[in-house]
Tab-separated table of C-alpha atoms in Angstrom:
chain	number	residue	atom	x	y	z
A	1	MET	CA	36.667	-77.879	-78.892
A	2	VAL	CA	35.302	-77.324	-75.397
A	3	ARG	CA	36.243	-73.673	-75.598
A	4	THR	CA	34.373	-73.284	-78.919
A	5	ARG	CA	31.196	-74.895	-77.565
A	6	ALA	CA	31.311	-72.612	-74.497
A	7	THR	CA	31.715	-69.542	-76.698
A	8	VAL	CA	28.736	-70.466	-78.865
A	9	ARG	CA	26.629	-71.194	-75.798
A	10	ASP	CA	27.586	-67.865	-74.220
A	11	LEU	CA	26.786	-65.983	-77.432
A	12	ARG	CA	23.393	-67.652	-77.696
A	13	ARG	CA	22.602	-66.756	-74.084
A	14	GLN	CA	23.715	-63.176	-74.671
A	15	ASN	CA	21.532	-62.861	-77.780
A	16	ARG	CA	18.508	-64.256	-75.918
A	17	SER	CA	19.150	-61.778	-73.126
A	18	VAL	CA	19.419	-58.812	-75.497
A	19	LEU	CA	16.177	-59.730	-77.284
A	20	LEU	CA	14.216	-60.423	-74.106
A	21	THR	CA	15.376	-57.179	-72.517
A	22	ALA	CA	14.364	-55.138	-75.569
A	23	LEU	CA	10.933	-56.757	-75.643
A	24	PHE	CA	10.372	-56.417	-71.897
A	25	LEU	CA	11.334	-52.746	-71.723
A	26	ASP	CA	10.209	-51.522	-75.149
A	27	GLY	CA	7.839	-54.141	-76.587
A	28	PRO	CA	5.767	-55.021	-78.417
A	29	LEU	CA	8.187	-54.999	-81.357
A	30	SER	CA	8.349	-56.727	-84.720
A	31	ARG	CA	11.262	-58.982	-85.655
A	32	GLN	CA	12.535	-56.245	-87.960
A	33	GLN	CA	12.359	-53.668	-85.147
A	34	LEU	CA	14.111	-56.090	-82.812
A	35	SER	CA	16.917	-56.576	-85.298
A	36	ALA	CA	17.365	-52.811	-85.653
A	37	ALA	CA	17.153	-52.156	-81.890
A	38	THR	CA	19.581	-54.903	-80.850
A	39	GLY	CA	22.011	-54.927	-83.746
A	40	LEU	CA	21.390	-58.646	-84.324
A	41	SER	CA	20.960	-59.941	-87.840
A	42	ALA	CA	17.420	-60.564	-89.081
A	43	ALA	CA	18.164	-64.286	-89.262
A	44	THR	CA	19.456	-64.429	-85.664
A	45	ALA	CA	16.503	-62.402	-84.362
A	46	SER	CA	14.075	-64.673	-86.199
A	47	THR	CA	15.732	-67.874	-84.928
A	48	ILE	CA	15.827	-66.779	-81.292
A	49	THR	CA	12.308	-65.355	-81.256
A	50	GLY	CA	11.121	-68.647	-82.727
A	51	GLU	CA	12.729	-70.518	-79.830
A	52	LEU	CA	11.244	-68.133	-77.273
A	53	LEU	CA	7.789	-68.450	-78.826
A	54	ASP	CA	8.038	-72.244	-78.647
A	55	GLU	CA	9.040	-72.003	-74.974
A	56	GLY	CA	6.079	-69.758	-74.179
A	57	LEU	CA	8.260	-66.805	-73.135
A	58	LEU	CA	6.976	-64.689	-76.017
A	59	VAL	CA	3.535	-64.270	-77.567
A	60	GLU	CA	2.275	-62.494	-80.646
A	61	ALA	CA	0.667	-59.136	-79.951
A	62	GLY	CA	-1.025	-58.050	-83.159
A	63	SER	CA	0.589	-56.620	-86.266
A	64	VAL	CA	1.600	-53.371	-87.933
A	65	ASP	CA	1.581	-52.401	-91.597
A	66	SER	CA	4.860	-52.623	-93.467
A	67	ASP	CA	6.029	-50.637	-96.479
A	68	GLY	CA	4.082	-52.337	-99.260
A	69	GLY	CA	4.532	-55.872	-97.925
A	70	ARG	CA	2.706	-58.146	-95.546
A	71	PRO	CA	1.859	-56.790	-92.084
A	72	ARG	CA	4.613	-57.363	-89.549
A	73	VAL	CA	3.773	-59.457	-86.518
A	74	LEU	CA	4.459	-57.797	-83.158
A	75	LEU	CA	5.955	-59.795	-80.294
A	76	ARG	CA	5.979	-59.227	-76.539
A	77	VAL	CA	7.023	-61.028	-73.380
A	78	ASN	CA	4.164	-63.339	-72.405
A	79	PRO	CA	2.471	-61.828	-69.315
A	80	ALA	CA	1.144	-65.276	-68.358
A	81	PHE	CA	4.521	-67.053	-68.544
A	82	GLY	CA	4.903	-66.558	-64.808
A	83	HIS	CA	4.411	-64.186	-61.897
A	84	VAL	CA	6.736	-62.195	-59.657
A	85	ILE	CA	6.300	-60.888	-56.121
A	86	GLY	CA	7.848	-57.753	-54.657
A	87	VAL	CA	8.194	-57.079	-50.934
A	88	ASP	CA	8.969	-53.727	-49.308
A	89	VAL	CA	10.197	-54.142	-45.732
A	90	GLY	CA	9.758	-50.717	-44.162
A	91	GLU	CA	10.345	-49.657	-40.585
A	92	THR	CA	6.639	-49.328	-39.815
A	93	GLY	CA	5.092	-51.813	-42.231
A	94	ILE	CA	5.552	-54.471	-44.901
A	95	LYS	CA	4.040	-54.338	-48.386
A	96	VAL	CA	3.718	-57.461	-50.562
A	97	GLU	CA	2.634	-57.172	-54.218
A	98	LEU	CA	1.988	-59.738	-56.963
A	99	PHE	CA	2.599	-58.950	-60.657
A	100	ASP	CA	2.364	-60.749	-63.972
A	101	LEU	CA	5.253	-60.440	-66.458
A	102	ALA	CA	3.757	-57.294	-67.957
A	103	MET	CA	4.268	-55.832	-64.446
A	104	THR	CA	0.525	-55.489	-64.019
A	105	ARG	CA	-0.234	-55.429	-60.292
A	106	LEU	CA	-2.648	-58.253	-59.477
A	107	SER	CA	-2.937	-58.033	-55.680
A	108	THR	CA	-1.443	-56.164	-52.732
A	109	VAL	CA	-1.179	-56.706	-48.986
A	110	ASP	CA	-0.080	-54.026	-46.498
A	111	ARG	CA	0.733	-55.053	-42.929
A	112	PRO	CA	1.804	-52.638	-40.166
A	113	ILE	CA	4.523	-53.888	-37.822
A	114	ALA	CA	5.232	-52.727	-34.289
A	115	ALA	CA	8.952	-53.538	-34.459
A	116	VAL	CA	11.361	-54.608	-37.204
A	117	GLU	CA	12.227	-57.949	-35.617
A	118	PRO	CA	13.697	-60.502	-38.058
A	119	VAL	CA	11.568	-63.523	-37.127
A	120	ALA	CA	8.358	-61.465	-37.155
A	121	VAL	CA	9.341	-59.829	-40.462
A	122	SER	CA	9.966	-63.251	-42.035
A	123	GLU	CA	6.595	-64.548	-40.855
A	124	VAL	CA	4.738	-61.459	-42.117
A	125	ILE	CA	6.434	-61.803	-45.523
A	126	ALA	CA	5.492	-65.492	-45.752
A	127	ALA	CA	1.888	-64.764	-44.776
A	128	GLY	CA	1.760	-61.857	-47.245
A	129	VAL	CA	3.007	-64.064	-50.100
A	130	ASP	CA	0.253	-66.595	-49.347
A	131	GLU	CA	-2.359	-63.825	-49.201
A	132	VAL	CA	-1.489	-62.133	-52.511
A	133	LEU	CA	-1.443	-65.508	-54.289
A	134	ALA	CA	-4.805	-66.499	-52.815
A	135	ALA	CA	-6.356	-63.107	-53.629
A	136	ALA	CA	-5.359	-63.420	-57.303
A	137	GLY	CA	-6.019	-67.160	-57.569
A	138	VAL	CA	-2.401	-67.796	-58.566
A	139	SER	CA	-0.410	-70.942	-57.750
A	140	ALA	CA	2.969	-70.638	-56.020
A	141	SER	CA	4.418	-72.852	-58.759
A	142	SER	CA	3.894	-70.040	-61.294
A	143	VAL	CA	6.057	-67.572	-59.316
A	144	LEU	CA	9.451	-66.945	-60.929
A	145	GLY	CA	10.760	-65.418	-57.738
A	146	VAL	CA	10.128	-63.225	-54.697
A	147	GLY	CA	12.198	-60.044	-54.452
A	148	VAL	CA	12.587	-58.422	-51.037
A	149	GLY	CA	13.710	-54.825	-50.487
A	150	VAL	CA	15.095	-54.179	-46.991
A	151	PRO	CA	16.723	-51.394	-44.950
A	152	GLY	CA	20.490	-51.652	-44.598
A	153	THR	CA	23.060	-53.466	-46.690
A	154	VAL	CA	22.743	-56.954	-48.114
A	155	GLU	CA	25.681	-59.338	-48.260
A	156	GLN	CA	25.103	-61.541	-51.291
A	157	GLY	CA	26.330	-65.123	-51.454
A	158	SER	CA	24.858	-68.577	-51.198
A	159	SER	CA	22.198	-66.978	-48.969
A	160	ALA	CA	21.558	-63.258	-48.410
A	161	VAL	CA	22.580	-61.768	-45.045
A	162	VAL	CA	21.346	-58.328	-43.959
A	163	HIS	CA	23.321	-55.742	-41.980
A	164	ALA	CA	21.029	-52.908	-40.819
A	165	GLN	CA	22.656	-51.111	-37.920
A	166	THR	CA	19.947	-48.472	-37.561
A	167	ILE	CA	17.268	-51.091	-36.825
A	168	GLY	CA	19.475	-53.417	-34.805
A	169	TRP	CA	20.074	-56.094	-37.444
A	170	ASP	CA	23.562	-57.582	-37.357
A	171	GLU	CA	24.298	-60.372	-39.842
A	172	VAL	CA	20.659	-61.419	-40.049
A	173	PRO	CA	20.315	-64.507	-42.328
A	174	LEU	CA	17.077	-63.121	-43.719
A	175	GLU	CA	16.862	-65.310	-46.821
A	176	LYS	CA	17.123	-68.491	-44.732
A	177	MET	CA	14.587	-67.116	-42.249
A	178	ILE	CA	12.045	-66.284	-44.951
A	179	ARG	CA	12.568	-69.713	-46.478
A	180	ALA	CA	12.051	-71.322	-43.038
A	181	ALA	CA	8.826	-69.320	-42.645
A	182	GLY	CA	7.400	-71.139	-45.663
A	183	VAL	CA	8.234	-69.188	-48.854
A	184	GLU	CA	9.033	-71.704	-51.605
A	185	PRO	CA	9.814	-69.738	-54.825
A	186	PRO	CA	13.355	-68.423	-55.484
A	187	LEU	CA	14.228	-65.552	-53.129
A	188	LEU	CA	16.274	-62.452	-53.963
A	189	VAL	CA	17.049	-59.916	-51.237
A	190	GLU	CA	18.382	-56.409	-51.891
A	191	ASN	CA	18.646	-52.997	-50.257
A	192	GLY	CA	15.370	-51.068	-50.667
A	193	ALA	CA	17.003	-47.950	-52.109
A	194	LYS	CA	18.561	-50.113	-54.813
A	195	THR	CA	15.264	-51.813	-55.666
A	196	GLN	CA	13.600	-48.394	-55.909
A	197	GLY	CA	16.493	-47.331	-58.113
A	198	GLN	CA	15.916	-50.267	-60.457
A	199	ALA	CA	12.194	-49.466	-60.693
A	200	GLU	CA	12.937	-45.853	-61.581
A	201	MET	CA	15.628	-46.803	-64.107
A	202	TRP	CA	13.365	-49.319	-65.848
A	203	PHE	CA	9.981	-47.595	-65.681
A	204	GLY	CA	10.320	-44.132	-64.157
A	205	ALA	CA	12.247	-40.882	-64.063
A	206	GLY	CA	15.633	-42.554	-64.527
A	207	ARG	CA	14.687	-44.270	-67.774
A	208	GLY	CA	17.158	-43.514	-70.555
A	209	ALA	CA	19.861	-42.149	-68.221
A	210	ARG	CA	23.285	-43.785	-68.044
A	211	HIS	CA	24.454	-41.882	-64.964
A	212	ALA	CA	21.872	-41.231	-62.253
A	213	VAL	CA	21.306	-41.205	-58.531
A	214	ILE	CA	17.953	-42.356	-57.191
A	215	ALA	CA	17.426	-41.012	-53.675
A	216	LEU	CA	15.083	-42.668	-51.191
A	217	VAL	CA	13.800	-40.597	-48.288
A	218	GLY	CA	11.531	-42.470	-45.901
A	219	SER	CA	12.021	-42.984	-42.178
A	220	GLY	CA	15.703	-43.062	-43.120
A	221	VAL	CA	17.704	-42.039	-46.165
A	222	GLY	CA	19.437	-44.074	-48.888
A	223	VAL	CA	20.480	-43.896	-52.520
A	224	ALA	CA	21.126	-46.033	-55.577
A	225	VAL	CA	24.016	-44.776	-57.701
A	226	VAL	CA	23.937	-45.779	-61.371
A	227	THR	CA	27.124	-45.306	-63.390
A	228	GLY	CA	27.299	-46.394	-66.999
A	229	GLY	CA	23.866	-47.982	-66.639
A	230	VAL	CA	25.004	-50.259	-63.766
A	231	VAL	CA	24.068	-49.923	-60.081
A	232	HIS	CA	27.234	-49.316	-58.061
A	233	ARG	CA	27.443	-51.745	-55.136
A	234	GLY	CA	31.000	-51.428	-53.870
A	235	ALA	CA	33.308	-54.208	-52.659
A	236	THR	CA	30.726	-55.836	-50.362
A	237	SER	CA	27.417	-54.279	-51.535
A	238	ASN	CA	27.662	-51.516	-48.895
A	239	ALA	CA	27.736	-48.609	-51.370
A	240	GLY	CA	24.781	-46.230	-51.204
A	241	GLU	CA	24.651	-45.429	-47.472
A	242	TRP	CA	24.146	-41.771	-48.313
A	243	GLY	CA	22.102	-41.247	-45.152
A	244	HIS	CA	25.219	-41.906	-43.088
A	245	THR	CA	27.454	-39.374	-44.762
A	246	THR	CA	28.274	-36.493	-42.406
A	247	ILE	CA	26.344	-33.293	-43.028
A	248	ALA	CA	27.163	-31.528	-39.723
A	249	TYR	CA	30.413	-32.282	-37.864
A	250	GLY	CA	29.623	-33.135	-34.223
A	251	GLY	CA	25.913	-32.698	-34.972
A	252	ARG	CA	22.829	-34.608	-33.879
A	253	ARG	CA	23.192	-38.213	-32.820
A	254	CYS	CA	22.071	-40.534	-35.617
A	255	ARG	CA	20.350	-43.880	-35.136
A	256	CYS	CA	23.553	-45.539	-36.354
A	257	GLY	CA	25.415	-44.123	-33.351
A	258	ALA	CA	27.481	-41.509	-35.206
A	259	ARG	CA	26.891	-37.761	-35.093
A	260	GLY	CA	25.868	-35.390	-37.854
A	261	CYS	CA	24.612	-37.947	-40.425
A	262	LEU	CA	22.291	-36.674	-43.155
A	263	GLU	CA	19.672	-39.147	-41.916
A	264	ALA	CA	19.695	-37.402	-38.518
A	265	TYR	CA	18.376	-34.268	-40.249
A	266	ALA	CA	16.583	-35.232	-43.493
A	267	GLY	CA	14.924	-38.578	-42.717
A	268	ALA	CA	11.233	-38.445	-41.785
A	269	GLU	CA	11.896	-39.825	-38.302
A	270	ALA	CA	14.540	-37.157	-37.664
A	271	MET	CA	12.416	-34.328	-39.083
A	272	LEU	CA	9.555	-35.268	-36.778
A	273	ALA	CA	11.900	-35.638	-33.801
A	274	ARG	CA	13.290	-32.149	-34.398
A	275	TYR	CA	9.739	-30.785	-34.646
A	276	ARG	CA	8.690	-32.422	-31.376
A	277	GLU	CA	11.839	-31.142	-29.666
A	278	ALA	CA	11.133	-27.614	-30.879
A	279	LEU	CA	7.593	-27.849	-29.482
A	280	ARG	CA	8.871	-29.634	-26.342
A	281	ARG	CA	6.424	-32.444	-27.051
A	282	LYS	CA	7.146	-36.087	-26.378
A	283	ASP	CA	3.940	-37.628	-27.693
A	284	VAL	CA	3.977	-39.680	-30.891
A	285	ALA	CA	0.213	-39.905	-31.409
A	286	LEU	CA	0.139	-40.075	-35.204
A	287	ASP	CA	1.704	-42.660	-37.462
A	288	GLU	CA	4.846	-41.386	-39.181
A	289	GLN	CA	3.262	-40.641	-42.564
A	290	SER	CA	0.328	-38.747	-41.040
A	291	ALA	CA	2.666	-36.865	-38.719
A	292	LEU	CA	4.883	-35.781	-41.623
A	293	GLU	CA	1.814	-34.619	-43.553
A	294	GLU	CA	0.789	-32.560	-40.528
A	295	LEU	CA	4.270	-31.030	-40.328
A	296	LEU	CA	4.343	-30.161	-44.029
A	297	THR	CA	0.897	-28.537	-43.980
A	298	SER	CA	1.209	-26.723	-40.648
A	299	ARG	CA	1.287	-22.925	-40.761
A	300	SER	CA	3.084	-22.569	-37.442
A	301	ALA	CA	6.411	-20.743	-37.379
A	302	VAL	CA	8.066	-23.724	-35.701
A	303	ALA	CA	6.892	-26.131	-38.404
A	304	ARG	CA	7.999	-23.779	-41.176
A	305	ARG	CA	11.438	-23.446	-39.592
A	306	VAL	CA	11.892	-27.223	-39.312
A	307	VAL	CA	10.720	-27.736	-42.899
A	308	ASP	CA	12.972	-24.970	-44.242
A	309	GLU	CA	15.970	-26.403	-42.381
A	310	SER	CA	15.167	-29.859	-43.765
A	311	VAL	CA	15.041	-28.414	-47.289
A	312	GLY	CA	18.541	-27.016	-46.750
A	313	TYR	CA	19.958	-30.257	-45.369
A	314	LEU	CA	18.418	-32.330	-48.166
A	315	GLY	CA	19.654	-29.891	-50.811
A	316	ALA	CA	23.171	-29.990	-49.353
A	317	GLY	CA	23.029	-33.796	-49.313
A	318	ILE	CA	21.968	-33.897	-52.966
A	319	ALA	CA	24.726	-31.413	-53.824
A	320	ASN	CA	27.240	-33.858	-52.346
A	321	LEU	CA	25.905	-36.541	-54.709
A	322	VAL	CA	26.148	-34.144	-57.655
A	323	ASN	CA	29.752	-33.251	-56.786
A	324	LEU	CA	30.793	-36.854	-56.136
A	325	PHE	CA	29.127	-38.675	-59.022
A	326	ASN	CA	28.414	-36.059	-61.719
A	327	PRO	CA	25.031	-37.640	-62.611
A	328	GLU	CA	22.904	-36.491	-65.502
A	329	ARG	CA	19.803	-37.072	-63.372
A	330	VAL	CA	18.879	-37.023	-59.679
A	331	VAL	CA	15.554	-38.635	-58.807
A	332	LEU	CA	13.960	-37.966	-55.420
A	333	GLY	CA	11.693	-40.769	-54.195
A	334	GLY	CA	10.575	-42.678	-51.114
A	335	TRP	CA	7.269	-41.942	-49.392
A	336	ALA	CA	8.720	-39.001	-47.449
A	337	GLY	CA	10.740	-37.757	-50.418
A	338	LEU	CA	7.618	-37.696	-52.587
A	339	ALA	CA	5.549	-35.920	-49.915
A	340	PHE	CA	8.345	-33.415	-49.286
A	341	GLY	CA	9.190	-32.943	-52.943
A	342	ALA	CA	5.573	-32.420	-54.002
A	343	ARG	CA	5.572	-29.196	-51.965
A	344	LYS	CA	9.206	-28.163	-51.837
A	345	LEU	CA	10.984	-29.436	-54.955
A	346	ASP	CA	11.836	-25.954	-56.244
A	347	GLU	CA	13.357	-25.017	-52.871
A	348	ILE	CA	15.274	-28.315	-52.712
A	349	ILE	CA	16.671	-27.645	-56.200
A	350	ALA	CA	17.663	-24.106	-55.140
A	351	ALA	CA	19.406	-25.456	-52.028
A	352	THR	CA	21.237	-27.992	-54.185
A	353	ALA	CA	22.425	-25.244	-56.543
A	354	GLU	CA	23.655	-23.251	-53.555
A	355	HIS	CA	25.921	-26.091	-52.372
A	356	ALA	CA	26.960	-27.833	-55.609
A	357	LEU	CA	29.823	-26.971	-57.936
A	358	ARG	CA	28.520	-24.973	-60.901
A	359	HIS	CA	29.757	-27.232	-63.689
A	360	PRO	CA	28.346	-30.604	-62.528
A	361	TYR	CA	25.180	-28.874	-61.300
A	362	GLY	CA	24.718	-27.378	-64.774
A	363	GLN	CA	24.619	-30.877	-66.256
A	364	VAL	CA	22.068	-32.436	-63.899
A	365	ARG	CA	18.283	-32.575	-63.873
A	366	ILE	CA	16.538	-33.057	-60.513
A	367	GLU	CA	13.024	-34.458	-60.494
A	368	LEU	CA	10.571	-36.527	-58.495
A	369	ALA	CA	10.321	-40.296	-58.823
A	370	ARG	CA	7.477	-41.515	-61.046
A	371	THR	CA	6.882	-45.065	-59.833
A	372	GLY	CA	5.081	-43.822	-56.725
A	373	PRO	CA	5.152	-44.941	-53.097
A	374	ASP	CA	5.208	-48.603	-54.202
A	375	ALA	CA	8.578	-48.170	-55.926
A	376	VAL	CA	10.548	-50.368	-53.502
A	377	ALA	CA	8.096	-53.265	-53.942
A	378	VAL	CA	7.938	-52.767	-57.728
A	379	GLY	CA	11.721	-52.725	-57.922
A	380	ALA	CA	11.945	-55.803	-55.705
A	381	ALA	CA	9.577	-57.622	-58.073
A	382	THR	CA	11.934	-56.831	-60.945
A	383	LEU	CA	14.795	-58.763	-59.304
A	384	PRO	CA	13.590	-62.179	-60.561
A	385	VAL	CA	12.691	-60.530	-63.882
A	386	ALA	CA	16.304	-59.333	-64.129
A	387	VAL	CA	17.497	-62.941	-63.685
A	388	LEU	CA	15.161	-64.018	-66.490
A	389	LEU	CA	16.383	-61.222	-68.782
A	390	GLU	CA	20.055	-61.715	-67.982
A	391	THR	CA	20.108	-65.479	-68.373
A	392	GLY	CA	17.263	-66.021	-70.818
A	393	ALA	CA	16.279	-68.909	-68.524
A	394	ASP	CA	13.407	-69.515	-66.133
A	395	PRO	CA	14.574	-68.681	-62.553
A	396	ARG	CA	12.357	-71.509	-61.289
A	397	ALA	CA	14.603	-73.990	-63.090
A	398	THR	CA	17.957	-72.379	-62.281
A	399	ARG	CA	18.523	-71.050	-58.774
A	400	ARG	CA	21.345	-68.532	-58.762
A	401	ASP	CA	22.668	-65.694	-56.681
A	402	LEU	CA	21.402	-62.199	-57.296
A	403	PRO	CA	23.045	-60.894	-60.467
A	404	THR	CA	24.826	-57.571	-60.646
A	405	HIS	CA	22.530	-55.345	-62.701
């Protein structure tokens, strides 16, 4: 008897999840469209949508004509049911953004940081959460969760711990630190490349793909690998450290301490370092984004050589991903990836073709990310949404560890 009750409960949760996910990603939809899209019977779809309407998770969103009958009522996830916050912890700044459940951006705070020091980062995040809520006139009690995208790998458990060797973080209990700094809503911490990957898979260039790699090129380099529609995390969530695969044996020293890593050649920090070395300059007058823009637009022979070399390294790195994972799509994102790709995508694709095996390369499409420079924060904001969609329950009522998406 217990086993039967558990099975019914699990089936009901699964059906709620399927319906909510369809409405969130593809709504508004009628009950008939929901039944067709999810494979659920019309009776089941009607029963569950009725429950979700009563709970305030769904709202009616107009109607469409039917074939000779009454107009069909359209349903959507209620944008006002709650709010979500996404945080992008970068190496030079922190972005905090507030969204409603239609993923409409309501307010944004950008704060530069001099150093990525855990206590300072936690305090800036807490202050940023307060600021975006105050700017939009939203109560903290309406927030379903705060998602945080960070450099490095995230060890999930009862409380998220961050390992980010390149910025000097070793077993940093970031979730506890953010909580201690004053953030009250549920917290979900994840690697920034993976949050960008989720944003692109849900809303951007990865949408509709089952096998994709979403590359993030910023100060450093990372990737989210999606196989069968699921982000690959590995045994301890360390998968995706593409920037620390070796591209040149015995090559340049990387920030991680090893030699020849892709990040030591294709990350923005490394590109700019190579440029300064070529010019025999030691000054770092411009911020990283402005400096990269200057490099990409310079007509000097030195700048062109550094950019062309970077194109080759990035193309070879992408070719490795193509050969290893046989994706149907490669998406290039991150603030540096977008700036680089906007000018050099054709050359990057050509360099990839030069280094990849012909057959897997012939099956892949390489394109720029579509969710923009805010992709890490947008993806981080989807983490509490993913809990809502997976469980069909309000994350404010049920605290749980980050699900595997």
